[in-house]
Coordinates of C-alpha atoms and ligand atoms in Angstrom, one line a residue:
Chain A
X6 CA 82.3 92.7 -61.7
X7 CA 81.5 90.0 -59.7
X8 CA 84.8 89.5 -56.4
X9 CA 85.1 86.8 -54.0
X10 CA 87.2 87.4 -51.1
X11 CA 88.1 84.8 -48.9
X12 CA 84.7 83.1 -48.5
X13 CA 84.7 80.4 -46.0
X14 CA 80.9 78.2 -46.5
X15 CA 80.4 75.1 -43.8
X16 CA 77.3 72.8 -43.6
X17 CA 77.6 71.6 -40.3
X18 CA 80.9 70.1 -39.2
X19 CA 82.0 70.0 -43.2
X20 CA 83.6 72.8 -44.3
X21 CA 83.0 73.5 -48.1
X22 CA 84.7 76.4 -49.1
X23 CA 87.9 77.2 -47.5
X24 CA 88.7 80.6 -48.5
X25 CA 87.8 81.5 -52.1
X26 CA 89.1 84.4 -53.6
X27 CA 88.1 85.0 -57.1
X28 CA 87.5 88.5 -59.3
X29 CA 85.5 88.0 -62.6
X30 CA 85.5 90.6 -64.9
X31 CA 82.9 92.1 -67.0
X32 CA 82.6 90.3 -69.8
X33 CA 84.8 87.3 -69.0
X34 CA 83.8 83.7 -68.8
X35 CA 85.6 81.8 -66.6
X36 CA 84.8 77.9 -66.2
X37 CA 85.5 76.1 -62.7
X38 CA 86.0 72.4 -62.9
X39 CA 86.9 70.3 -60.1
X40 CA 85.9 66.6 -58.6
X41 CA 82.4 66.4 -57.2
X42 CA 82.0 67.8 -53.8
X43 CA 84.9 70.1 -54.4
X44 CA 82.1 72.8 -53.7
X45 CA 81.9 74.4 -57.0
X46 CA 77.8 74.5 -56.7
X47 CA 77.7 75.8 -53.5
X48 CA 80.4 78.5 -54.2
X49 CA 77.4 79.4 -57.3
X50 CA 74.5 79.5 -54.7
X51 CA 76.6 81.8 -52.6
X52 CA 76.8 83.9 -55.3
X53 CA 73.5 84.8 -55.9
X54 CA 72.7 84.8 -52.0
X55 CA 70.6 81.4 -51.9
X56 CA 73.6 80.1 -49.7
X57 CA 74.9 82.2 -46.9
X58 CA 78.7 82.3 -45.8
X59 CA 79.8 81.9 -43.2
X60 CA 82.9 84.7 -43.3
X61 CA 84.3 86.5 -46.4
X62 CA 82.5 88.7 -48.8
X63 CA 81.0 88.4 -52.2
X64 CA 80.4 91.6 -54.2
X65 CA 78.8 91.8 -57.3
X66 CA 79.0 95.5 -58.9
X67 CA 80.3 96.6 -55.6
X68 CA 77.0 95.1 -54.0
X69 CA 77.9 93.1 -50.8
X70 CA 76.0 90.1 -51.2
X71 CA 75.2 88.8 -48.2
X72 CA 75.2 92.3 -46.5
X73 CA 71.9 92.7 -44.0
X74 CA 70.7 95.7 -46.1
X75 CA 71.3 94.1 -49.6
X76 CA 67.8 93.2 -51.0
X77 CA 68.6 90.1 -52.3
X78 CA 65.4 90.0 -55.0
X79 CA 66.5 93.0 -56.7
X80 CA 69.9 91.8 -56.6
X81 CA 69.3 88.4 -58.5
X82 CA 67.8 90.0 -61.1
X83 CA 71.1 90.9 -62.6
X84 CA 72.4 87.6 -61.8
X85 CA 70.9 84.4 -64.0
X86 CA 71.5 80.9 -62.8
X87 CA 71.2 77.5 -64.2
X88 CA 71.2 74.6 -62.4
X89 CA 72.1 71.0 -63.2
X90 CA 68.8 69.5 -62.0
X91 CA 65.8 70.0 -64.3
X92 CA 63.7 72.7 -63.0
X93 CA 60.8 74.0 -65.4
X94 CA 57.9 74.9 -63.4
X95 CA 55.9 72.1 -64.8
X96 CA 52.3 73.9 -64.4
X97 CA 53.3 76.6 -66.7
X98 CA 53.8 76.8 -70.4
X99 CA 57.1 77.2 -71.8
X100 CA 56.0 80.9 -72.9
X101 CA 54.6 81.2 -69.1
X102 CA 57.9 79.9 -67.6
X103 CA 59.5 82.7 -69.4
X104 CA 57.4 85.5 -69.1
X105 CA 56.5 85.1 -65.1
X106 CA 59.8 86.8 -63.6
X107 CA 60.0 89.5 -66.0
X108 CA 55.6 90.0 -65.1
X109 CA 55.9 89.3 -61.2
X110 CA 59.4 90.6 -60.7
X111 CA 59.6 93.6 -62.8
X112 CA 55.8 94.4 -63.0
X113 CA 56.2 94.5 -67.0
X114 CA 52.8 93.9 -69.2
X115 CA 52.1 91.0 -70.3
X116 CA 52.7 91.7 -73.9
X117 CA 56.0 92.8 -73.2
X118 CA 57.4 90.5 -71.2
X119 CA 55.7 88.2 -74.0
X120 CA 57.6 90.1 -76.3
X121 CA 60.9 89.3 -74.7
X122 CA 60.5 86.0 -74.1
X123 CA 59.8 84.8 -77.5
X124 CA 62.8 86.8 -78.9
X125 CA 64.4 84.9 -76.0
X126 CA 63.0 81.7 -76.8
X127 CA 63.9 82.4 -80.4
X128 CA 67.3 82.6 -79.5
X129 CA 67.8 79.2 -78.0
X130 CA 65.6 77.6 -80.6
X131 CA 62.6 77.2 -79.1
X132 CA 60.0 79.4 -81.2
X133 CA 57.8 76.7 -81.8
X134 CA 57.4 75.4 -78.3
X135 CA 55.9 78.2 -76.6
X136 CA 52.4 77.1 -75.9
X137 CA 53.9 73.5 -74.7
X138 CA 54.2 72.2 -71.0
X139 CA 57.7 71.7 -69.8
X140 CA 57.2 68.0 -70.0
X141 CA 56.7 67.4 -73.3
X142 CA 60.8 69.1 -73.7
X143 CA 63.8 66.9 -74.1
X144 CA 66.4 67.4 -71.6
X145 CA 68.8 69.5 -73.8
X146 CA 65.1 71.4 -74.7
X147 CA 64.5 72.4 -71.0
X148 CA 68.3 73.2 -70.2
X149 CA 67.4 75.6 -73.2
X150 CA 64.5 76.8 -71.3
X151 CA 65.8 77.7 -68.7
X152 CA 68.7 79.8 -70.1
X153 CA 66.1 81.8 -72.1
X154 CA 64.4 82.0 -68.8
X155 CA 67.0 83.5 -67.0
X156 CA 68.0 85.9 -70.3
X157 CA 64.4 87.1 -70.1
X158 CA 65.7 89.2 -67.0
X159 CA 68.1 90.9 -68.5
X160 CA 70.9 90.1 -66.4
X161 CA 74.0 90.8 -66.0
X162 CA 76.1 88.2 -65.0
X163 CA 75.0 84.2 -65.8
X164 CA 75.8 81.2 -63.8
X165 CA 75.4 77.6 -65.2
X166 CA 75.8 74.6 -62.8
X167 CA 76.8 71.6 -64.9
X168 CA 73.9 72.1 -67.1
X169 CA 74.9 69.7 -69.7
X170 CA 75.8 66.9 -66.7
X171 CA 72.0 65.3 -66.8
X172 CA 71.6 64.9 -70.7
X173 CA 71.8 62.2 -72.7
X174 CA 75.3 62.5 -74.7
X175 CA 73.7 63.5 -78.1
X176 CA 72.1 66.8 -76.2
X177 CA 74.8 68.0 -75.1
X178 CA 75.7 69.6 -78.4
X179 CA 72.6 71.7 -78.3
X180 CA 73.4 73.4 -74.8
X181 CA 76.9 74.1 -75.4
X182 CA 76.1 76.2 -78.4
X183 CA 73.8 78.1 -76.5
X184 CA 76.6 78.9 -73.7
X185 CA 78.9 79.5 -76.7
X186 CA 76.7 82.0 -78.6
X187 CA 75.7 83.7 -74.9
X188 CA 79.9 84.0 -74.8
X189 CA 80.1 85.1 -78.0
X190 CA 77.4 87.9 -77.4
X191 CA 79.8 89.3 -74.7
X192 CA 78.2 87.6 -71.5
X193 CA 79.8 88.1 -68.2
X194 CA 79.5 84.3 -67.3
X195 CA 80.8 81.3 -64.6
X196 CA 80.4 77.7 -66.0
X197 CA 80.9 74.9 -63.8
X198 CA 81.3 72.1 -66.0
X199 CA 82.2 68.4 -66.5
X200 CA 83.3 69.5 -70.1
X201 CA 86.8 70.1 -71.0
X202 CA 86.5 70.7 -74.5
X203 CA 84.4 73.7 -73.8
X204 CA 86.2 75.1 -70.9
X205 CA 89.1 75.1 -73.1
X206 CA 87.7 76.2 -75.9
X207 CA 84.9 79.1 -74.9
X208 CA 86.4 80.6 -71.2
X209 CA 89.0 83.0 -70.3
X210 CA 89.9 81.3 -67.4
X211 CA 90.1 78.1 -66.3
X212 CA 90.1 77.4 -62.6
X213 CA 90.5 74.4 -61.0
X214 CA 88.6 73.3 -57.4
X215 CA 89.7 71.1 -55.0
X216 CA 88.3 69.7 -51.5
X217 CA 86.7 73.4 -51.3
X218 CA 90.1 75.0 -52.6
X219 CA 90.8 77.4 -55.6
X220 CA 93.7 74.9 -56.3
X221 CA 94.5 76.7 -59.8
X222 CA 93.2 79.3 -61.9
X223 CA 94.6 80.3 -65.3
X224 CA 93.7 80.6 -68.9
X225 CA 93.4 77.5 -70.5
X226 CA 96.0 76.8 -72.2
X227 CA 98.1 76.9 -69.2
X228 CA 95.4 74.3 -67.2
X229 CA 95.1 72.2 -69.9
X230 CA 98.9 72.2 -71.2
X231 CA 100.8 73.3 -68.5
X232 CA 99.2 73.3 -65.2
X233 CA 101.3 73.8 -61.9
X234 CA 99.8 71.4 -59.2
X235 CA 99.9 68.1 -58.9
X236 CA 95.7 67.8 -58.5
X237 CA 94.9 69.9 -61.6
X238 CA 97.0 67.1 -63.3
X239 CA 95.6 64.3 -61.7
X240 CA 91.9 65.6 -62.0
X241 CA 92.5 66.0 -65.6
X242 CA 94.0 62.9 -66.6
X243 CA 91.3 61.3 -64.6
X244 CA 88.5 63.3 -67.0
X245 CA 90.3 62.6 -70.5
Chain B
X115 CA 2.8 47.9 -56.3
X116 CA 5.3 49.8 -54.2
X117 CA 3.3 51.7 -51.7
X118 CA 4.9 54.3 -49.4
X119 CA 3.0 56.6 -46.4
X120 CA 6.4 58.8 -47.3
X121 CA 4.6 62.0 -47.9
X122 CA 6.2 65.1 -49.7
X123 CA 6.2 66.6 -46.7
X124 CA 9.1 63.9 -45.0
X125 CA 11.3 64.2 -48.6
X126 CA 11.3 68.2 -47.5
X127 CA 12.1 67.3 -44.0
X128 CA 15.0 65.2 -45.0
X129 CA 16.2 67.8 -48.0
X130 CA 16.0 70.1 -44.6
X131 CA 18.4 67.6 -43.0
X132 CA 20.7 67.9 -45.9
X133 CA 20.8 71.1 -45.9
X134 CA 22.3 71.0 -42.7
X135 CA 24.4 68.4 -43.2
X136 CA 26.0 70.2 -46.4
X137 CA 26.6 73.8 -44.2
X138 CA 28.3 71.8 -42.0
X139 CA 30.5 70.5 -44.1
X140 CA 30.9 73.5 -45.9
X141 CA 31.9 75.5 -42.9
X142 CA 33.9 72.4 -41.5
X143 CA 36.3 72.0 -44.5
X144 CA 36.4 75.7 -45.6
X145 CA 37.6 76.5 -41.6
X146 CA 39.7 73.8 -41.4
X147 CA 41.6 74.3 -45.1
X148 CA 42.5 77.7 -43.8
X149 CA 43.8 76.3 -40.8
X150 CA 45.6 73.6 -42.1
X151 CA 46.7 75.8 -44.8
X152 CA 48.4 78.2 -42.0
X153 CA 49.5 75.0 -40.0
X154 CA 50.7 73.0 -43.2
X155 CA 53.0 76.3 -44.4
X156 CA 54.3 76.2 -40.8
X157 CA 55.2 72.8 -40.4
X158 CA 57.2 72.8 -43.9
X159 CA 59.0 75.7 -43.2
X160 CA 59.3 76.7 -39.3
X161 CA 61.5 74.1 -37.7
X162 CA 60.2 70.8 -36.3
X163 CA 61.1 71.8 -32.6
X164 CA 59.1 75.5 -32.8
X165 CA 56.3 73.6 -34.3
X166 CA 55.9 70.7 -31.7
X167 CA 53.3 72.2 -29.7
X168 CA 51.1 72.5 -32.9
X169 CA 51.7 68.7 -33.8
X170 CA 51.3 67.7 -30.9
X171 CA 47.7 69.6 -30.6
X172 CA 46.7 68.2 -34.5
X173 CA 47.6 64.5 -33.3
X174 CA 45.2 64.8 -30.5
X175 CA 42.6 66.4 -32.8
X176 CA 43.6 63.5 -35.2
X177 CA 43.6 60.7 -32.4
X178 CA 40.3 61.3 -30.2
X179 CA 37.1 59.5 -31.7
X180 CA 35.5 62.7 -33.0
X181 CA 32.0 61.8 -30.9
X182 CA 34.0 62.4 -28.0
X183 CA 35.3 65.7 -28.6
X184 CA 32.1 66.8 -29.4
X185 CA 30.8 66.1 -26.8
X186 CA 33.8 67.2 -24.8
X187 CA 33.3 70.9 -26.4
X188 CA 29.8 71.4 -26.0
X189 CA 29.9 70.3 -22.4
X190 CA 33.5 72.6 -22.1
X191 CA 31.3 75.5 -23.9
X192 CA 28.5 75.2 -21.7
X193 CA 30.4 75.2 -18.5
X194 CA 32.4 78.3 -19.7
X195 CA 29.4 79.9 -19.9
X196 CA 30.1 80.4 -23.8
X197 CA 26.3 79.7 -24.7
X198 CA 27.3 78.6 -28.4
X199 CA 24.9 76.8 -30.1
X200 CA 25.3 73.2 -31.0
X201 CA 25.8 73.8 -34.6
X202 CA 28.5 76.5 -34.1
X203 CA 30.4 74.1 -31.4
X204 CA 30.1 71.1 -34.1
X205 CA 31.2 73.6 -36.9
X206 CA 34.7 74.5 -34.5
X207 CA 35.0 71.0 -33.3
X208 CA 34.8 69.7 -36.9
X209 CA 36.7 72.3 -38.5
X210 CA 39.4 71.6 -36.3
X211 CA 39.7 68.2 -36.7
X212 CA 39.5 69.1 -40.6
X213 CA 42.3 70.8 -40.1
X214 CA 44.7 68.5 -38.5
X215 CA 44.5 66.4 -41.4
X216 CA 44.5 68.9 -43.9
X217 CA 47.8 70.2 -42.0
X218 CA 49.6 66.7 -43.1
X219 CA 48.0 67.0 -46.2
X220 CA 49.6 70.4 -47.2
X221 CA 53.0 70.0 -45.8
X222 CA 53.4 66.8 -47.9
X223 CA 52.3 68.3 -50.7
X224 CA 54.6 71.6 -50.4
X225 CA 57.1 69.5 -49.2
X226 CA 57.1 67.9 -52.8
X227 CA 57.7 70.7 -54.4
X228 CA 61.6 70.1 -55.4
X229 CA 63.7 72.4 -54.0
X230 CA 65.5 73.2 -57.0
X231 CA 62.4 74.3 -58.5
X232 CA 61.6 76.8 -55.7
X233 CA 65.6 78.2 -55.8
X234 CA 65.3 78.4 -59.5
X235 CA 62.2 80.6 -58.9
X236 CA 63.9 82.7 -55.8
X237 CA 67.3 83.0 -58.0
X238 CA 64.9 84.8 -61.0
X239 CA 64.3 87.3 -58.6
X240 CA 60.8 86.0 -57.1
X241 CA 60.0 86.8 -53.3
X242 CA 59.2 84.1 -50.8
X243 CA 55.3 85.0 -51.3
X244 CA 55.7 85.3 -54.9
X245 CA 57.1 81.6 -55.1
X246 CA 54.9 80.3 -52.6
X247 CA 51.6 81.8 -54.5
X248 CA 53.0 81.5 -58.4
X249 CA 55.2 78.6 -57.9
X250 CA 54.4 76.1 -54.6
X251 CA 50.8 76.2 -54.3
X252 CA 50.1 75.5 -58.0
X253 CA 52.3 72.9 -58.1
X254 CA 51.3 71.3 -54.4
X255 CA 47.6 71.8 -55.1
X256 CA 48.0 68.8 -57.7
X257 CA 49.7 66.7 -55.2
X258 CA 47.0 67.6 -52.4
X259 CA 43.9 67.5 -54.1
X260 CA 42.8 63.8 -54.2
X261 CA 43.7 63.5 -50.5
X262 CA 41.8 66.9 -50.4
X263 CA 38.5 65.2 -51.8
X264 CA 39.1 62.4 -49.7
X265 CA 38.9 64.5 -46.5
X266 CA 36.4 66.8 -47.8
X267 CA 34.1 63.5 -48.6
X268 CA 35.0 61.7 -44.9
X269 CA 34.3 64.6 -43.1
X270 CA 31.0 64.7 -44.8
X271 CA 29.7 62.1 -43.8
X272 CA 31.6 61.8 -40.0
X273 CA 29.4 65.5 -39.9
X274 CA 26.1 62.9 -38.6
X275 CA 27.8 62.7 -35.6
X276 CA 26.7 66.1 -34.0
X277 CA 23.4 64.1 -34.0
X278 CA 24.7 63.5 -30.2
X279 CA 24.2 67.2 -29.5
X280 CA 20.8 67.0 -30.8
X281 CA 21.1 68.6 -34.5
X282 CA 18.9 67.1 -37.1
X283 CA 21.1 66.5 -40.0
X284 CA 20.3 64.1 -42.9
X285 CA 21.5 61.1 -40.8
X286 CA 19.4 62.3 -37.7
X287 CA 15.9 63.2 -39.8
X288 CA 15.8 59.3 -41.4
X289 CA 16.0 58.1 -38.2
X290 CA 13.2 60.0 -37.4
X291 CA 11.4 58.8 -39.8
X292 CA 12.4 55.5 -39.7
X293 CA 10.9 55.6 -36.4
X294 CA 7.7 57.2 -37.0
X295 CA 7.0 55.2 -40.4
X296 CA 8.9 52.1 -40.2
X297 CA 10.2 52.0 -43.4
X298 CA 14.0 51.6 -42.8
X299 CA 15.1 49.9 -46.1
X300 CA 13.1 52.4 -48.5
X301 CA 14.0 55.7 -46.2
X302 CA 17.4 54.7 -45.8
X303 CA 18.2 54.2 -49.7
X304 CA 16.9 57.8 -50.0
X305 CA 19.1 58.9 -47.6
X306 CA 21.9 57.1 -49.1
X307 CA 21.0 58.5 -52.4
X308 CA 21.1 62.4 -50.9
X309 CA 24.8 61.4 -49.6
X310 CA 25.8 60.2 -52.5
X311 CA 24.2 63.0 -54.8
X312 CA 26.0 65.5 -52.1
X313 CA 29.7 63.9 -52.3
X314 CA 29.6 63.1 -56.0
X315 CA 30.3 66.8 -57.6
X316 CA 33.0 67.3 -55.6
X317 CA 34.5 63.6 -56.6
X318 CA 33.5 64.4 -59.8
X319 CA 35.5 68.0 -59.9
X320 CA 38.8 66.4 -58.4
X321 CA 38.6 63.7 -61.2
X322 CA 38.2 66.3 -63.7
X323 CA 40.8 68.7 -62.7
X324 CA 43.3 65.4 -62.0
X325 CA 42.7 64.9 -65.5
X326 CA 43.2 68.0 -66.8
X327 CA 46.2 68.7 -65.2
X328 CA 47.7 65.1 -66.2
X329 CA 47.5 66.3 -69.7
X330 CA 50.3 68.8 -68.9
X331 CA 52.3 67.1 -65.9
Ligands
LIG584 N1 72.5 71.8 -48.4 C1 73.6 71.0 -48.1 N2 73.6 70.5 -46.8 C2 74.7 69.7 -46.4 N3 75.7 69.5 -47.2 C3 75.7 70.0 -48.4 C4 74.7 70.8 -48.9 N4 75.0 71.1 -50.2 C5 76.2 70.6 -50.5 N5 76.6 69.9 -49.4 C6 77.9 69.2 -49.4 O1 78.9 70.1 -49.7 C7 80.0 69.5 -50.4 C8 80.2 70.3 -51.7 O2 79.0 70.2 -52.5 P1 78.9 70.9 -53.9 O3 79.1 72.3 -53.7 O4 77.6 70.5 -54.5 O5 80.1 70.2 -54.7 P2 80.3 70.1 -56.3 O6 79.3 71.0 -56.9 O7 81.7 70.6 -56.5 O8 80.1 68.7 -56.6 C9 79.5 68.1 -50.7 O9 80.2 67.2 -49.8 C10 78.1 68.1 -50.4 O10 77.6 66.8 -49.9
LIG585 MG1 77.8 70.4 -58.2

C-alpha cells in the first residue's frame, strides 16, 4: 500500500505540491492526469525518494519514505519507475540493461538474472533484441525496455511517467498493451498519462491534478461522465 | 651518398632521452587523471561555492606558462629544504597541471550524462557508487576520451620543458647532439620521428575505441 499524507514539495519560491493525500491500494491502478506542471512527475519522484518533501509523509508498506533511517536503495527495489524521457543506458545491451540491477542490486548470478530478464524481455516482446544496443530500438521498443527493466526487480508497486508522451502516434499502441497486460496481471500501479482512453479504460481510479492540487479523484466513470469541479471539466474538454 | 658521423651510440643516447621523456609523461598523466578524476567528481557534484578554492587553484595551474612553474617549484623545493630531484619536482609540477585540465575534462563529460539516465539507474535500486562506476563513468569515458588523448599527447610533448631544470629528455639529448655534430635537419627528423612513434599508439587506441563504441552509440 503505497499512502500520501499531506505532502507539501517546493523548488524554490514555487510550490509544487500543495498537500497531496492519496492511498493506493494493493493491486489498484490508479491514473493521475492533469495540465503540465500540475506536478504529477514530481509527486512520482517523491514517491520513490529521488525528490525530497518538504512536510508530509509518504509510506509505502508502512515504510516512511523519506524517514532518515529508511534505506532508500532497498526501498526502490519494490518500487519500479518509468519515465517519459528515454533512458536506456546506451553502453549496455538490451540483455545488460536488464540484467544489471537484479546482478549489482541483488547480488544474483549472472545466469539468473539472465534468466529473468529474458522471461522479462519476452514478456514485452523483445526476445529477439537481447544482444542489441539501446539505440538500434524504436521509441515504443525502449519504453518497452524499460518496463521489462524495472519488472526484472521484482517489484512491487510500478510507476510510469507519461511513457507513451515521447512516441510517435503509431507506438503508442505497443506501450499501452504492455501497461494493460502489467494491469491485468494484478499490478499495484500509478500512471500519469496524457491518455484518456486508457485511464478510462485500464485504472480504478482516476484522479485529476491541478496547479499542485488533488483537484478530483474517482473512478472513471465518474471523471470522465460526471466529474464535480469545474477544472476536471475544463481540463478534459481541452484533451478530447 | 647520405653520410652521417651519427653513431649507434647517439641513436642509444636519444632512445635514453625517450625513455625519459615517455616516464614522464607516464607519471604526469597517470597522477594527474587521478587527480582530475577526484577534482572532476567534485566539481559535478559538490556545489560551485565549496569547490571555489579548488577552481580557483586549477585555473592558476591552467593559466601560468608551465616553464614558469617549474621553475617556480624546483626553486620553492629547494629552498624548503625538500631536496627532490628534478625529475620528481617536473613529475608533481606536470601532473598537476595534467590535472587541472583533466578536471574540466571529466566534469563535462559526467556532467553529460543525462540526469534521467542516472535517476533511472538510482530508482532500480543502484547506489551512488554503483551508478557512478556501472552507469556514469562508462558512459562519460566516451565523451572524455578524445579530449583525454588530446591532453595525454600535449602534455607529451610540453614534458621537454623540464629541460630548464637540467633533465635530458628526447628534446634536450638532440640538442646535444645537434651541438656536438652539427647535423640539425637529419638529428632533428629523428627526433621528430621518436615523438611521433611515442604519441601515435595512444592516437591510434582512442581512434579505435571511438570507433568501436560508435558502432553501439
Ligand atoms: N528539479 C526541478 N527544479 C525546479 N523546478 C522544477 C523541477 N522539477 C519540476 N519543476 C517545476 O515544478 C512544476 C511541476 O513539474 P512537474 O511535476 O514535472 O509537472 P507535470 O509532471 O505535472 O507536468 C513545474 O512548474 C516545473 O517547472
Ligand atoms: Mg511530467
Amino acid at each position: 500500500m503505497i499512502e500520501i499524507e499531506n505532502v507539501h514539495k517546493s523548488f524554490g519560491a514555487l510550490e509544487v505540491l500543495k498537500g497531496i493525500n492519496l492511498t493506493v491500494d494493493k493491486g489498484e491502478v490508479v491514473s493521475v492526469i492533469g495540465g503540465s506542471g500540475s506536478g504529477k512527475s514530481t509527486l512520482l519522484t517523491c514517491i520513490n525518494g529521488l525528490e525530497p518533501i518538504d512536510s508530509g509523509r509518504i509510506l509505502v508498506d508502512g515504510t516512511e519514505v523519506h524517514a532518515k533511517t529508511t534505506d532508500l536503495n532497498l526501498l526502490r527495489r519494490k518500487i519500479g519507475i518509468v519515465f517519459q524521457q528515454f533512458n536506456a543506458f546506451p553502453h549496455l545491451t538490451v540483455l545488460e540493461n536488464v540484467t544489471l540491477a537484479p546482478r549489482k542490486v541483488k547480488g544474483m548470478s549472472r545466469r539468473d538474472a539472465e534468466e529473468i530478464a529474458v522471461q522479462q524481455l519476452s514478456h514485452v516482446g523483445l526476445a529477439d533484441k537481447l544482444k542489441v544496443y539501446p539505440n538500434r530500438l524504436s521509441g515504443g521498443q525502449q519504453q518497452r525496455m524499460a518496463i521489462a527493466r524495472a519488472l526484472a526487480m521484482s517489484p512491487d508497486y510500478m510507476l510510469f511517467d507519461e511513457v507513451t508522451s515521447a512516441l510517435d502516434p503509431q507506438l503508442v499502441g505497443e506501450v499501452l498493451d504492455t501497461l494493460k497486460m502489467l494491469a491485468d496481471d494484478g499490478m499495484t500501479m500509478i500512471c500519469v498519462t496524457h491518455e484518456m482512453s486508457f485511464a478510462r479504460d485500464v485504472s480504478n481510479r482516476v484522479a485529476f491534478f491541478h496547479k499542485g492540487v488533488m483537484a478530483e479523484i474517482g473512478p472513471p466513470e465518474q471523471i470522465f461522465g460526471d466529474a464535480q469541479h469545474e477544472e476536471t471539466r475544463n481540463f478534459l474538454s481541452s484533451v478530447r | 651518398m647520405f653520410e652521417t658521423s651519427l653513431s649507434f651510440n647517439d641513436i642509444l643516447f636519444l632512445i635514453r632521452g625517450a625513455g625519459v621523456t615517455l616516464s614522464i609523461t607516464i607519471l604526469a598523466v597517470v597522477g594527474g587523471t587521478l587527480l582530475g578524476l577526484l577534482f572532476g567528481v567534485l566539481r559535478s557534484h559538490v556545489s560551485p561555492w565549496l569547490t571555489l578554492p579548488l577552481v580557483f587553484v586549477l585555473d592558476i595551474f591552467r593559466s601560468v606558462p608551465l616553464l614558469i612553474q617549474l621553475i617556480l617549484a624546483n626553486a620553492f623545493q629547494a629552498i624548503a629544504g625538500l631536496q627532490l630531484s628534478p625529475f620528481v619536482t617536473s613529475c608533481v609540477v606536470l601532473a598537476l597541471y595534467t590535472s587541472a585540465y583533466c578536471t574540466e575534462i571529466v566534469r563535462g563529460a559526467i556532467d553529460a550524462v543525462p540526469v534521467v539516465t542516472r535517476r533511472a539507474a538510482r530508482s532500480l535500486g543502484l547506489s551512488w557508487g554503483q551508478d557512478m562506476t556501472q552507469i556514469v563513468f562508462p558512459m562519460a569515458l566516451r565523451v572524455a576520451l578524445p579530449s583525454w588523448i588530446g591532453l595525454t599527447l600535449g602534455v607529451m610533448k610540453d614534458s621537454a620543458l623540464v629541460l630548464w631544470l637540467g633533465i635530458i629528455e628526447l628534446l634536450r639529448a638532440s640538442q646535444i647532439l645537434v651541438t656536438r655534430l652539427q647535423e640539425p635537419m637529419f638529428i632533428l627528423l629523428i627526433t621528430g620521428a621518436i615523438y611521433f612513434a611515442l604519441s601515435f599508439p595512444i592516437a591510434r587506441l582512442g581512434g579505435r575505441l571511438e570507433k568501436r563504441w560508435q558502432e553501439n552509440d
